[in-house]
CSV table of C-alpha atoms in Angstrom, one decimal:
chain,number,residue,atom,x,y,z
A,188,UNK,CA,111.7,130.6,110.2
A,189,UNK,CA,111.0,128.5,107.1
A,190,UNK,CA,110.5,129.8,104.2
A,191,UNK,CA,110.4,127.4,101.9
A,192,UNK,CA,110.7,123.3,101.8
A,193,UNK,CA,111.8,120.7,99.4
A,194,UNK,CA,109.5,117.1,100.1
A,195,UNK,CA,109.8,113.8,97.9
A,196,UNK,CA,107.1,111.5,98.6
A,197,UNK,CA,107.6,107.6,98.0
A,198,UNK,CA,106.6,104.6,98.5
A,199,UNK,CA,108.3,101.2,100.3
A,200,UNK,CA,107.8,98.4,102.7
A,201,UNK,CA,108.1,98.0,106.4
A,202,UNK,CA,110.9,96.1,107.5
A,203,UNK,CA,110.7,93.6,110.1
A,204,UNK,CA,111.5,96.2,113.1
A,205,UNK,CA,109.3,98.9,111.5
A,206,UNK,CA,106.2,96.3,111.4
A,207,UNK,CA,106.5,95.8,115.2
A,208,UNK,CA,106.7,99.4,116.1
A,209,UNK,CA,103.6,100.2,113.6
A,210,UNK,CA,101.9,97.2,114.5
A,211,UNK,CA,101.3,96.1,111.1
A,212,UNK,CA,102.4,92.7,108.8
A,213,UNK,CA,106.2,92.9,107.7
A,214,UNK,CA,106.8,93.8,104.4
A,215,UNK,CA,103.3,96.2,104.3
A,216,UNK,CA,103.2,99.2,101.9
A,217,UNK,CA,104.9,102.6,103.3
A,218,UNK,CA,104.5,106.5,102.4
A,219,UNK,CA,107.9,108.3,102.5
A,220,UNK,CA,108.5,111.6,102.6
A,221,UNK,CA,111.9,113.5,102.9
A,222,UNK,CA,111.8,117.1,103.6
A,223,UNK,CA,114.5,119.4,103.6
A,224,UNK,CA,113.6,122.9,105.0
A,225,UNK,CA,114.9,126.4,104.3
A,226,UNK,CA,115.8,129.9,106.2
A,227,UNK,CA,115.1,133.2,103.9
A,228,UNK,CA,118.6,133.1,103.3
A,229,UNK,CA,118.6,129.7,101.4
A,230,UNK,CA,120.2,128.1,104.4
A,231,UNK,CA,118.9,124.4,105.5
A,232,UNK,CA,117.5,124.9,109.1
A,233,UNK,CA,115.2,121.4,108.8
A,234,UNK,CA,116.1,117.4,107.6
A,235,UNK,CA,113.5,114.9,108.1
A,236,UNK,CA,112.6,111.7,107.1
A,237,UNK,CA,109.4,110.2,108.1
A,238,UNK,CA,107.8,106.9,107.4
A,239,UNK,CA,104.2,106.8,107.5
A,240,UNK,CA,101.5,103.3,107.3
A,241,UNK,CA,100.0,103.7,104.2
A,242,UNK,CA,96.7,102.6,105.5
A,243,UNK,CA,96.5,105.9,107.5
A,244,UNK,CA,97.5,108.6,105.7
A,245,UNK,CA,96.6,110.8,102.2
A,246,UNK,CA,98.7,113.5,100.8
A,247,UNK,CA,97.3,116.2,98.9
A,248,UNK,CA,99.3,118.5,96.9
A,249,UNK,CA,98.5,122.4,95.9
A,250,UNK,CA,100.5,123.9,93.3
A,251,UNK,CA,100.1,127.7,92.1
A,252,UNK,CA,102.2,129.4,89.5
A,253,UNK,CA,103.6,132.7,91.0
A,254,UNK,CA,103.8,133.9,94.3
């Protein structure tokens, strides 16, 4: 099981394929998040890469120090 996950989030535009499937205007703004996921052991057990309308989506981010 996961135990712990690396994610960049970023921004870009569609592309003229990625516009049709979204149904949205060529060239409109992206989020992009990359997530790499890992087993108790360190080992990577997930990859993905997921490009999400901008108009739809908010990420929020909680950070605490320790464990």
């Amino acid at each position: 099981f996961v135990v712990s996950a690396d994610e960049i989030i970023s921004a870009d535009v569609t592309t003229v394929d990625e516009a049709d499937l979204l149904h949205i205007d060529p060239a409109s703004p992206l989020l992009c998040v990359t997530r790499f996921a890992y087993s108790q052991l360190g080992e990577p057990i997930e990859a993905v890469h997921i490009r999400y309308r901008a108009d739809r989506y908010t990420f929020s981010v909680h950070q605490r120090r320790g464990g």
